[in-house]
Tab-separated table of N, CA and C in Angstrom:
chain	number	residue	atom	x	y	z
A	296	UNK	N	-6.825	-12.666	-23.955
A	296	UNK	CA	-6.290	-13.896	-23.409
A	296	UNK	C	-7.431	-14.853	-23.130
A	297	UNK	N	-7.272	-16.019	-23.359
A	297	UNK	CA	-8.466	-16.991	-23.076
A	297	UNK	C	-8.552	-17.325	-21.899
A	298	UNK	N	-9.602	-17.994	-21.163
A	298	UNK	CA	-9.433	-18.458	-20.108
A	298	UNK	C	-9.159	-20.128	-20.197
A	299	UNK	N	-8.860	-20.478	-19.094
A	299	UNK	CA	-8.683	-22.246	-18.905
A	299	UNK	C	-10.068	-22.294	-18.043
A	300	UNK	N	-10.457	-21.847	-17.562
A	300	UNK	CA	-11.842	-21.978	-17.246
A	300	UNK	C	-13.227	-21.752	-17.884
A	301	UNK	N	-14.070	-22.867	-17.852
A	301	UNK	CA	-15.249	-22.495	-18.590
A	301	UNK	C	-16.417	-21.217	-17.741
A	302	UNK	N	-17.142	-21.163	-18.445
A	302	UNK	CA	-17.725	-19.718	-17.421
A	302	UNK	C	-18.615	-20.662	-16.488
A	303	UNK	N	-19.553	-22.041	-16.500
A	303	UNK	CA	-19.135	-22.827	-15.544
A	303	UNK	C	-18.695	-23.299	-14.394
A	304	UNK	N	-17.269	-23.313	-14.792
A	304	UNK	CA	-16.116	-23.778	-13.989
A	304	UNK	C	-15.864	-22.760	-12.876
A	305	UNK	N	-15.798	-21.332	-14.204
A	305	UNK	CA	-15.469	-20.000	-12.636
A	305	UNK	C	-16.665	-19.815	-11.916
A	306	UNK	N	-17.670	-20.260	-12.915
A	306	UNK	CA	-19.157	-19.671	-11.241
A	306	UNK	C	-19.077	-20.682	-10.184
A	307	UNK	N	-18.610	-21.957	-10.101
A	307	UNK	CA	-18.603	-22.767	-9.421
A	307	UNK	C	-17.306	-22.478	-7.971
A	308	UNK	N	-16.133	-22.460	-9.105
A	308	UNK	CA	-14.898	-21.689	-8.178
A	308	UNK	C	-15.708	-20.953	-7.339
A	309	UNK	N	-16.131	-19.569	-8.428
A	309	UNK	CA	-16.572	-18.359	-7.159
A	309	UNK	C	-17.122	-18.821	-5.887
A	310	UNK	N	-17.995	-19.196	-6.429
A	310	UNK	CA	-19.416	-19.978	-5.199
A	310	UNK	C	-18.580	-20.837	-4.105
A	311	UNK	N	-17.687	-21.218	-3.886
A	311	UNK	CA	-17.149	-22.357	-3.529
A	311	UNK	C	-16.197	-21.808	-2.771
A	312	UNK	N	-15.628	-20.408	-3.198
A	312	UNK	CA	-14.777	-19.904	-2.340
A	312	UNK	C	-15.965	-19.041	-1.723
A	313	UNK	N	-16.066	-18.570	-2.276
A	313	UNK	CA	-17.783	-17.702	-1.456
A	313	UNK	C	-18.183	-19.042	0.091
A	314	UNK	N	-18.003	-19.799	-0.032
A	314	UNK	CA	-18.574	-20.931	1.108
A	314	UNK	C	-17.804	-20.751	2.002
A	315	UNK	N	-15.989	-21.114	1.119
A	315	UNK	CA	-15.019	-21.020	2.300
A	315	UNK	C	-14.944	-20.158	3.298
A	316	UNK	N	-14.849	-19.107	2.648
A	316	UNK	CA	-14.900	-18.047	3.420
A	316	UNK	C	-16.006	-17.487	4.606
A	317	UNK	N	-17.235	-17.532	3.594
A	317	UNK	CA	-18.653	-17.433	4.708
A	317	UNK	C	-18.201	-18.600	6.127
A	318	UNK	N	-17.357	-19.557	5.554
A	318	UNK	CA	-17.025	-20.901	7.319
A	318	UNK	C	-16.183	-19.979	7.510
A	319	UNK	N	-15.370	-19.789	7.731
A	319	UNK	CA	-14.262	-19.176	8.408
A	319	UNK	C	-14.488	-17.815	8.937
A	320	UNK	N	-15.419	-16.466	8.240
A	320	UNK	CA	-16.310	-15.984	8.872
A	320	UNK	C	-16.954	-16.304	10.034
A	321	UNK	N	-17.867	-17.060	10.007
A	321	UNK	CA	-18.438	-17.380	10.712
A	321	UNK	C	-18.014	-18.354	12.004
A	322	UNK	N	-16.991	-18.770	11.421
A	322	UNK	CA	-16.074	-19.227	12.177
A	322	UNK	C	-15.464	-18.638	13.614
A	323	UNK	N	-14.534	-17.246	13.240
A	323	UNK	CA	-14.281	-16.213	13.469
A	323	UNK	C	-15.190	-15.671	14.436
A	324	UNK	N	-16.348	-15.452	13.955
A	324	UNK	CA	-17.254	-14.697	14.831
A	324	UNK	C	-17.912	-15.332	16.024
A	325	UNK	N	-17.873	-16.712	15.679
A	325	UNK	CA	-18.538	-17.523	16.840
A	325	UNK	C	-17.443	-17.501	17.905
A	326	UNK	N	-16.158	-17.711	17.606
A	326	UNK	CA	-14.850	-17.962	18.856
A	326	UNK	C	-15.341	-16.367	19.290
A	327	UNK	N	-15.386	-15.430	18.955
A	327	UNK	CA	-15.279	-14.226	19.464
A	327	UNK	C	-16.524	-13.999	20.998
A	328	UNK	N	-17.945	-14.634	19.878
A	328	UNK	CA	-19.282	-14.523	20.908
A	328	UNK	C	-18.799	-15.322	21.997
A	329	UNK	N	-18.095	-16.738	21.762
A	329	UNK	CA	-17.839	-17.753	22.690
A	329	UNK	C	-17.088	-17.297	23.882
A	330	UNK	N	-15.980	-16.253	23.752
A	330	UNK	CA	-15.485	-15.453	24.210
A	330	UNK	C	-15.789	-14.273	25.105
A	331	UNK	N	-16.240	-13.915	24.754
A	331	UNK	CA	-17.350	-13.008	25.133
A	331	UNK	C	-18.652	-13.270	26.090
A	332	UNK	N	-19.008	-14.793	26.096
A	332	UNK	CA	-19.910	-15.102	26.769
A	332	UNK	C	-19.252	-16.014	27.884
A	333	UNK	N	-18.404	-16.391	27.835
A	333	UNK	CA	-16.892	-16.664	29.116
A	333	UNK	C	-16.744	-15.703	30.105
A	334	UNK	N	-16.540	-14.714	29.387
A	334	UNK	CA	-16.191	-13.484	30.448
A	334	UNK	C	-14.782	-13.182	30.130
A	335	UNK	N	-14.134	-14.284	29.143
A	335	UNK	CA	-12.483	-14.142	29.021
A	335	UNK	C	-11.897	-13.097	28.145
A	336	UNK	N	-11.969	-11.795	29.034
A	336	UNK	CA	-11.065	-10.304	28.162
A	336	UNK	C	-10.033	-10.662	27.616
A	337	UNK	N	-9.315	-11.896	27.889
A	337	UNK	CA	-7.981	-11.782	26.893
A	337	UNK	C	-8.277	-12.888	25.606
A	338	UNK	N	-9.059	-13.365	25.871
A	338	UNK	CA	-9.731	-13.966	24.847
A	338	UNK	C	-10.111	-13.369	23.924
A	339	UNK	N	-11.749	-12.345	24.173
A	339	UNK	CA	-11.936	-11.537	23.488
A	339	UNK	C	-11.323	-10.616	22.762
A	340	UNK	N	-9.877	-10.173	23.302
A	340	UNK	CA	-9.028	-9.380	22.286
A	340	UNK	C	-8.664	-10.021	21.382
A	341	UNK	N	-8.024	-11.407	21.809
A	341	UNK	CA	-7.250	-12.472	20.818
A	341	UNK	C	-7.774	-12.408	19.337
A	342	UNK	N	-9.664	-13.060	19.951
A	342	UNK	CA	-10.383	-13.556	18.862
A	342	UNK	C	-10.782	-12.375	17.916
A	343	UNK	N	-11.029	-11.077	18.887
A	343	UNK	CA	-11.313	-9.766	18.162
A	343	UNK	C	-10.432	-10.033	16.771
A	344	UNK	N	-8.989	-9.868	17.362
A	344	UNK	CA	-7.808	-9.421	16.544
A	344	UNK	C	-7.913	-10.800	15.484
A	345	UNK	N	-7.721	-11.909	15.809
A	345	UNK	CA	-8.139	-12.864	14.625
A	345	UNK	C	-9.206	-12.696	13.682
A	346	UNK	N	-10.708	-12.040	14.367
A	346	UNK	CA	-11.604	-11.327	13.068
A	346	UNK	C	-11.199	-10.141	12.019
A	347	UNK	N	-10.351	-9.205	13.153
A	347	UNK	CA	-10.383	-8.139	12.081
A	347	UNK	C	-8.848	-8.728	11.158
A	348	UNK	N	-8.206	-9.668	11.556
A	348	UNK	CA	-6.998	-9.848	10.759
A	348	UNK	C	-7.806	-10.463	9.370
A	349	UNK	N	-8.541	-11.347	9.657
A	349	UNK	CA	-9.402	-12.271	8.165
A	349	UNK	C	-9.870	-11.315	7.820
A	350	UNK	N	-10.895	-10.141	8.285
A	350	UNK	CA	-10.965	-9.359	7.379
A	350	UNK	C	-10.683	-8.449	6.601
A	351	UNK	N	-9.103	-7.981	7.143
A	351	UNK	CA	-8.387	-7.271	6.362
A	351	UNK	C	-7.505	-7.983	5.490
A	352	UNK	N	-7.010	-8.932	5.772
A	352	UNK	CA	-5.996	-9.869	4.732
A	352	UNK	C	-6.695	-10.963	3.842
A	353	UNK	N	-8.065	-11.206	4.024
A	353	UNK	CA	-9.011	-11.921	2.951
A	353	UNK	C	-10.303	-11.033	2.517
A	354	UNK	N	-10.985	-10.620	3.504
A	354	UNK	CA	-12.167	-10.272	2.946
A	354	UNK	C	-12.694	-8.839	2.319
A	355	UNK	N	-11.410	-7.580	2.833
A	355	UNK	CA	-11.314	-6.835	1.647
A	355	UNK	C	-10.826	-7.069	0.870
A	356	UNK	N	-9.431	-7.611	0.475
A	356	UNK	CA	-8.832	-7.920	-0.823
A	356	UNK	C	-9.794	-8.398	-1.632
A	357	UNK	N	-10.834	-9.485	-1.130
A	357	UNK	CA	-11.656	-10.231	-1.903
A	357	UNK	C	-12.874	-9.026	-2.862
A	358	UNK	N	-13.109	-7.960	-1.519
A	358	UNK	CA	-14.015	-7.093	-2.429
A	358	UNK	C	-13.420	-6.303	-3.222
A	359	UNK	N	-12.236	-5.875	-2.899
A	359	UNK	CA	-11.464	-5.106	-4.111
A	359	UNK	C	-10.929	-5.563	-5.332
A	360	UNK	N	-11.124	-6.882	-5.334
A	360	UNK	CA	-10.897	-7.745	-6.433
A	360	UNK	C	-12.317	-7.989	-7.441
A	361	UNK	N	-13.113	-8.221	-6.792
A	361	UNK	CA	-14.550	-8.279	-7.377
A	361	UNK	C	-14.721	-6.976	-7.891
A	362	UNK	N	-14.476	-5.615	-7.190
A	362	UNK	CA	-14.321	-4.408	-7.809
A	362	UNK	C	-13.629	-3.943	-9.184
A	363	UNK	N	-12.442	-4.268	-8.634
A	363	UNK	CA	-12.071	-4.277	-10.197
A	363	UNK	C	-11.846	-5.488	-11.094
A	364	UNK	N	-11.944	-6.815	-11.056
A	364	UNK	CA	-12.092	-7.470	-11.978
A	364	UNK	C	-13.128	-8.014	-12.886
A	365	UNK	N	-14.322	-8.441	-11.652
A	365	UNK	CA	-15.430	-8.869	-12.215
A	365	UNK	C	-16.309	-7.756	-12.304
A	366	UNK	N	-16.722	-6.700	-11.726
A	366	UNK	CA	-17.563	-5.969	-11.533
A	366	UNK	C	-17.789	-4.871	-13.011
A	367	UNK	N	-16.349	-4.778	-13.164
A	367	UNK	CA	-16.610	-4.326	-14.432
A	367	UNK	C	-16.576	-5.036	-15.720
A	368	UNK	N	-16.922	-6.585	-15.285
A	368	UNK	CA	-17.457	-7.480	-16.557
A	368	UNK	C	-18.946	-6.907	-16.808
A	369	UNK	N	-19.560	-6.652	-15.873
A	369	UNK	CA	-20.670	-6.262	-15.849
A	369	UNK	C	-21.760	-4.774	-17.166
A	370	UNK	N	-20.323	-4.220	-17.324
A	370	UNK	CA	-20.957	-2.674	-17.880
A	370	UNK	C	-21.480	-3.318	-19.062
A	371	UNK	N	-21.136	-4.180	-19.461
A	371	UNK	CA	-21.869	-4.666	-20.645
A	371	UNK	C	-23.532	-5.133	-20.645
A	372	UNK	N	-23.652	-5.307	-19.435
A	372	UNK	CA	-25.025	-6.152	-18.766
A	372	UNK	C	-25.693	-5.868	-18.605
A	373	UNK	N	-27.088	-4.896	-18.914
A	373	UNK	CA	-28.007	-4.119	-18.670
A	373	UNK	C	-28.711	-4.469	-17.500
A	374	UNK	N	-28.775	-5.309	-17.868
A	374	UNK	CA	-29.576	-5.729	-16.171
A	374	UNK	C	-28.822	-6.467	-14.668
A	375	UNK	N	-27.441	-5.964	-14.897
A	375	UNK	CA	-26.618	-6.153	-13.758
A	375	UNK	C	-25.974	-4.786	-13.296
A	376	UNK	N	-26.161	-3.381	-13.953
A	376	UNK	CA	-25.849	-2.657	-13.403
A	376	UNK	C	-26.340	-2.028	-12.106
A	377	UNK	N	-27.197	-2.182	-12.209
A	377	UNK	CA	-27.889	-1.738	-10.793
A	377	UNK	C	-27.756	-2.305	-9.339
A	378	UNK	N	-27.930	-3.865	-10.027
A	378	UNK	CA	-27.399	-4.843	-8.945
A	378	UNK	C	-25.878	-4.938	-9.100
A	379	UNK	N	-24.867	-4.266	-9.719
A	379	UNK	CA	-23.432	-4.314	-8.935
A	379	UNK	C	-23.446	-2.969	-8.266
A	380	UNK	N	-24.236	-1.276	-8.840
A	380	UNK	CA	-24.123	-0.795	-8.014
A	380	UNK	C	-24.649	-1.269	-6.070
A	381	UNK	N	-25.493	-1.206	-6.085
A	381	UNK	CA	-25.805	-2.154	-5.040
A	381	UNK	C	-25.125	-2.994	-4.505
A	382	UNK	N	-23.913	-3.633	-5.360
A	382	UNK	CA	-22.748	-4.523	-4.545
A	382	UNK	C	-21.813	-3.754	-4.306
A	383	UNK	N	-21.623	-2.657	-4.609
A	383	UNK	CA	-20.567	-1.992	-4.166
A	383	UNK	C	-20.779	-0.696	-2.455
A	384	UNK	N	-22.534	-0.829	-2.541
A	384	UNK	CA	-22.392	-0.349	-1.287
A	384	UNK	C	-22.568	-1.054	-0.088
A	385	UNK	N	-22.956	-2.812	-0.467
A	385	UNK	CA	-22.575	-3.682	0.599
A	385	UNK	C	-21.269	-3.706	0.593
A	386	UNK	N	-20.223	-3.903	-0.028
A	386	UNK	CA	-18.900	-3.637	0.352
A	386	UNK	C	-18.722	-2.504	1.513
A	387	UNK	N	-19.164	-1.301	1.176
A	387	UNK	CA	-19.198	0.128	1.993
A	387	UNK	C	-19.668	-0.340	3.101
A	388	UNK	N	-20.658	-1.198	3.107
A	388	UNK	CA	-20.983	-1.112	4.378
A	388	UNK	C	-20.322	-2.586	5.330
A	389	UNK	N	-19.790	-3.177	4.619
A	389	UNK	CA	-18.542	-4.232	5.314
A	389	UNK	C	-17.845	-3.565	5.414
A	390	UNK	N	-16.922	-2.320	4.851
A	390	UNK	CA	-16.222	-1.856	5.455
A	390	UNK	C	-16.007	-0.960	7.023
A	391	UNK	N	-17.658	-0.380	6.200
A	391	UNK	CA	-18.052	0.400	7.568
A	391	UNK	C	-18.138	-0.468	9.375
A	392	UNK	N	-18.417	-1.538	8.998
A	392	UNK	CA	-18.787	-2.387	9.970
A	392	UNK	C	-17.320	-2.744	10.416
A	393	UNK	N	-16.371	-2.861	9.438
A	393	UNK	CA	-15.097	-3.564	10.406
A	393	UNK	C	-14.352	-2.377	11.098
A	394	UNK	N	-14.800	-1.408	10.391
A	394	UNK	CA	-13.846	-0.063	11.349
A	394	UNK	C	-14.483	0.063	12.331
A	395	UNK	N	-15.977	-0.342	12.452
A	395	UNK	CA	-17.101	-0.223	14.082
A	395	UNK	C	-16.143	-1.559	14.814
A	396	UNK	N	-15.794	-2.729	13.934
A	396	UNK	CA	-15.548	-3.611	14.764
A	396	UNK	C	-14.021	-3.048	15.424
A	397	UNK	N	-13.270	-2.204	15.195
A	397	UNK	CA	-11.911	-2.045	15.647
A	397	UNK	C	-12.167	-1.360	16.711
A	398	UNK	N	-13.124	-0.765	17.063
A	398	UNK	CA	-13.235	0.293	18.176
A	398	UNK	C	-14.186	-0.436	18.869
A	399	UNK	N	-15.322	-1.499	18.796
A	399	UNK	CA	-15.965	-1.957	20.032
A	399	UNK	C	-14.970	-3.255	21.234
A	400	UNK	N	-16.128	-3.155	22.145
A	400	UNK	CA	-15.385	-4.470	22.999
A	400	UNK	C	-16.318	-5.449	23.158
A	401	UNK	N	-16.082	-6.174	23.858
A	401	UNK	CA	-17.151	-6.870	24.575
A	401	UNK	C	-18.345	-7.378	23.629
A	402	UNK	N	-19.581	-6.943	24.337
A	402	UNK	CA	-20.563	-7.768	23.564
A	402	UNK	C	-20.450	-6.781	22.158
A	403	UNK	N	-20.673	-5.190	22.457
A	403	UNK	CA	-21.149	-5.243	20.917
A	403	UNK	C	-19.980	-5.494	20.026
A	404	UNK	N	-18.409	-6.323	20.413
A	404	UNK	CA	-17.601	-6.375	19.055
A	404	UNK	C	-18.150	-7.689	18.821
A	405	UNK	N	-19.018	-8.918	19.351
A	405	UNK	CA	-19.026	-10.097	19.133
A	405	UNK	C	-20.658	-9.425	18.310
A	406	UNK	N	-21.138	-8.325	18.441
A	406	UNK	CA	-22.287	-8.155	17.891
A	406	UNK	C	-21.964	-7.695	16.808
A	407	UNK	N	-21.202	-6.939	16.200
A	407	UNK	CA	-20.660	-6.529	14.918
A	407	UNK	C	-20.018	-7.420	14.488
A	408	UNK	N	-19.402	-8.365	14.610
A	408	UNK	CA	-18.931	-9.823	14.340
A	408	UNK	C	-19.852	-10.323	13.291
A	409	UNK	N	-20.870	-10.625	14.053
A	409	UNK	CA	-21.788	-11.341	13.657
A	409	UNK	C	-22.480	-10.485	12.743
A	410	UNK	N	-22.852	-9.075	12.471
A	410	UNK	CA	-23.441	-8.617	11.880
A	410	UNK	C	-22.485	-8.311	10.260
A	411	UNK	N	-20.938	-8.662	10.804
A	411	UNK	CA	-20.376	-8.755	9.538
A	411	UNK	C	-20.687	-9.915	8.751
A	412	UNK	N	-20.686	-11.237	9.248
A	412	UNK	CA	-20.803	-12.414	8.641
A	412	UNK	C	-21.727	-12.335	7.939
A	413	UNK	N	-23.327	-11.886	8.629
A	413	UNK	CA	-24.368	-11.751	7.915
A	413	UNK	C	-24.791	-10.929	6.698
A	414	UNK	N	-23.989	-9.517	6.537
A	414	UNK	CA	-23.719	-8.629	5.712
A	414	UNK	C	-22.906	-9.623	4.351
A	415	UNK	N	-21.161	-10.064	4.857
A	415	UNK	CA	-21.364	-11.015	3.880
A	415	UNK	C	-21.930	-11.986	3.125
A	416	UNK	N	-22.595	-13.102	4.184
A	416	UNK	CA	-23.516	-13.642	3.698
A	416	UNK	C	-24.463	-13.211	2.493
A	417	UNK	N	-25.375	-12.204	3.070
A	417	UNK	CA	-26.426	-11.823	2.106
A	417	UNK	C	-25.709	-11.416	0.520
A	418	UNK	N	-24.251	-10.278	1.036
A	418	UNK	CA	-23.521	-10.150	-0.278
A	418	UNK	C	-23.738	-10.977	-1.426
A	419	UNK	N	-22.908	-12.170	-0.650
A	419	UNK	CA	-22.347	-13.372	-1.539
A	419	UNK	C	-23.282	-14.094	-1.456
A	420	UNK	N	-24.556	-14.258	-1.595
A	420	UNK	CA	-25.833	-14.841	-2.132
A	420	UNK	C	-25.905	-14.372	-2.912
A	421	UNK	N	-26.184	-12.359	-2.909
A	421	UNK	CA	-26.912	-11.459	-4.273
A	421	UNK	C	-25.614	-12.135	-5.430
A	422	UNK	N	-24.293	-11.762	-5.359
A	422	UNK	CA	-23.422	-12.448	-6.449
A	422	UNK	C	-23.692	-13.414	-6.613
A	423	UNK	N	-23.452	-14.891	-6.077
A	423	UNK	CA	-23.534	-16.028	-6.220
A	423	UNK	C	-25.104	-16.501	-6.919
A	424	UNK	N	-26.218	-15.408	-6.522
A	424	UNK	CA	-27.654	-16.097	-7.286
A	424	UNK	C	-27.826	-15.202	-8.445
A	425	UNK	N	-27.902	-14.010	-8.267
A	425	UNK	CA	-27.665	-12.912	-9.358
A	425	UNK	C	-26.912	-13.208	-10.424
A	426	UNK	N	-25.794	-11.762	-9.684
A	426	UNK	CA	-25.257	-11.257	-10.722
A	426	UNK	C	-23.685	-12.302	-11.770
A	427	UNK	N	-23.399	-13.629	-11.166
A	427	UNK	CA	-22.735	-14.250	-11.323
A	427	UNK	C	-23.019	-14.959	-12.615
A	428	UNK	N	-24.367	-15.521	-12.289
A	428	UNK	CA	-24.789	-16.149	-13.322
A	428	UNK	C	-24.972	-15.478	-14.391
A	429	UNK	N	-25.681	-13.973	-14.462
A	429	UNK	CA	-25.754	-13.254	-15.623
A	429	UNK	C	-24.734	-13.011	-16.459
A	430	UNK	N	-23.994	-12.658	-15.690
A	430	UNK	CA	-22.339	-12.977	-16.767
A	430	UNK	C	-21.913	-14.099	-16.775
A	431	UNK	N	-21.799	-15.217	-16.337
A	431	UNK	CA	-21.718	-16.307	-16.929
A	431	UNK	C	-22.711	-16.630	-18.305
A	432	UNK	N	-23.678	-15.985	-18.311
A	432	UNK	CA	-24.594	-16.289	-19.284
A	432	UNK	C	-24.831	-15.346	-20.249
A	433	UNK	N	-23.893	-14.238	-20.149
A	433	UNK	CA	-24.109	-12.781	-21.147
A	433	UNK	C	-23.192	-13.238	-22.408
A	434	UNK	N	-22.989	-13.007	-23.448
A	434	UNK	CA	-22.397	-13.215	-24.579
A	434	UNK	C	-21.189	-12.021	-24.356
A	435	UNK	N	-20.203	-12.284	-24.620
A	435	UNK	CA	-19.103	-11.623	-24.463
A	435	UNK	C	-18.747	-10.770	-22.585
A	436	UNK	N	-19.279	-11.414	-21.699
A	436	UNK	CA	-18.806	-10.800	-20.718
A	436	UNK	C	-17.374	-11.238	-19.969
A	437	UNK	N	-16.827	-11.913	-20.724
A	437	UNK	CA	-15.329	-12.384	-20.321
A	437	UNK	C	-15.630	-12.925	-18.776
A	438	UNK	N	-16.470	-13.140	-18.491
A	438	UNK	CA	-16.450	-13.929	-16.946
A	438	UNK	C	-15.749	-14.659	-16.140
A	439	UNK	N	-15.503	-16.034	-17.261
A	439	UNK	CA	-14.164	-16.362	-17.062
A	439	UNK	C	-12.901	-16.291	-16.780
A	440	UNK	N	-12.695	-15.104	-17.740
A	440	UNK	CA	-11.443	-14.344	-17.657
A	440	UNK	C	-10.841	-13.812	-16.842
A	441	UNK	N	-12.179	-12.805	-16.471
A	441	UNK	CA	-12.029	-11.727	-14.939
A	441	UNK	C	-12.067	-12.915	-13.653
A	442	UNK	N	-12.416	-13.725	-13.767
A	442	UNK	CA	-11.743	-14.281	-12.388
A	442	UNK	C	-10.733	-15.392	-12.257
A	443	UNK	N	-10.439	-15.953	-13.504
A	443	UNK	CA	-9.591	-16.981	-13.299
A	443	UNK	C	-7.925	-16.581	-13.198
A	444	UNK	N	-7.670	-16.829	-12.185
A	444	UNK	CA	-5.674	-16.755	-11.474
A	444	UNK	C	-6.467	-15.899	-10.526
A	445	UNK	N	-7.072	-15.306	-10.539
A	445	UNK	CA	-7.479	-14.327	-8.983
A	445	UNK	C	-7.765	-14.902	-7.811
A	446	UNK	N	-6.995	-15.211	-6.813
A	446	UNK	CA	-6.900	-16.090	-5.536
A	446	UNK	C	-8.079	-15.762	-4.824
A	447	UNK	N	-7.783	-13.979	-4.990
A	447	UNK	CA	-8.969	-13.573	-3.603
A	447	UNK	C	-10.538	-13.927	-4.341
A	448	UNK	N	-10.945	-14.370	-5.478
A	448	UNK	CA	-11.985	-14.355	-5.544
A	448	UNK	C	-12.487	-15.825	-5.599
A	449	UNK	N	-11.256	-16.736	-6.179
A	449	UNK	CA	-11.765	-18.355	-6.397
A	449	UNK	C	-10.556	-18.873	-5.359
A	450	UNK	N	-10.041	-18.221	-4.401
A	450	UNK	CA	-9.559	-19.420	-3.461
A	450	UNK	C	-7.511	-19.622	-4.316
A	451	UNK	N	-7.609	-20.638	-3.376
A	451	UNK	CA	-5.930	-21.104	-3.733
A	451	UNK	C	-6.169	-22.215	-5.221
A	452	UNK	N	-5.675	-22.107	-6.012
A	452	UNK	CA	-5.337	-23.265	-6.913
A	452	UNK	C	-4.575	-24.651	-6.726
């Protein structure tokens, strides 16, 4: 199937939802610290529960989508295998971090907060400077393909 996107077009998408998300992250995590540095416990649950909701209803879907769509554009790529293995255990360890975030309170959940954002962050740099471009730029890596109609990875249309 072709894409309607140029390979281009989807690194730009990616990157762009890669932003959205890193705000709203970060977003997320700041109401929580803000919270937290109030003293307001019912706050802090609120905002808790608003972090771990974005990260279960956007920001795993988003890695399980990169998992199986784009990630295995990659096997073709000699010099992106290593660096997607490597993306798949920052995933592991976003995951690891939001199940720490379901069980802390107080400061250290606004500290795992924040240490999620940053975990993403760095993620979605290594994709976004890396391994994105290499398949955008590999000859036959369908790049395009693998992400275009995929919400969780380029956002709403």
């Amino acid at each position: 199937m072709a894409s309607h996107f140029s390979d281009q077009q989807a690194l730009t998408a990616v990157r762009s939802h890669h932003a959205d998300m890193l705000d709203r992250a970060s977003a997320l995590s700041q109401a929580l610290t803000a919270a937290v540095e109030a003293g307001d416990n019912g706050a802090v649950y609120d905002e808790k529960g608003n972090l771990i909701e974005w990260c279960t209803d956007d920001l795993v879907p988003h890695c399980v989508a990169e998992e199986e769509r784009i990630y295995p554009a990659a096997e073709g790529v000699a010099e992106a295998q290593l660096l997607v293995e490597g993306l798949r255990h920052d995933h592991e360890a976003i995951a690891a971090l939001l199940e720490e975030l379901r069980i802390s309170d107080g400061v250290r959940a606004a500290a795992v907060g924040q240490a999620i954002v940053r975990a993403f962050s760095l993620h979605a740099d290594k994709e976004d400077a890396l391994l994105f471009p290499a398949l955008a730029s590999a000859p036959g890596s369908a790049f395009a393909e693998a992400v275009e109609g995929l919400e969780e990875v380029v956002g709403a249309a």
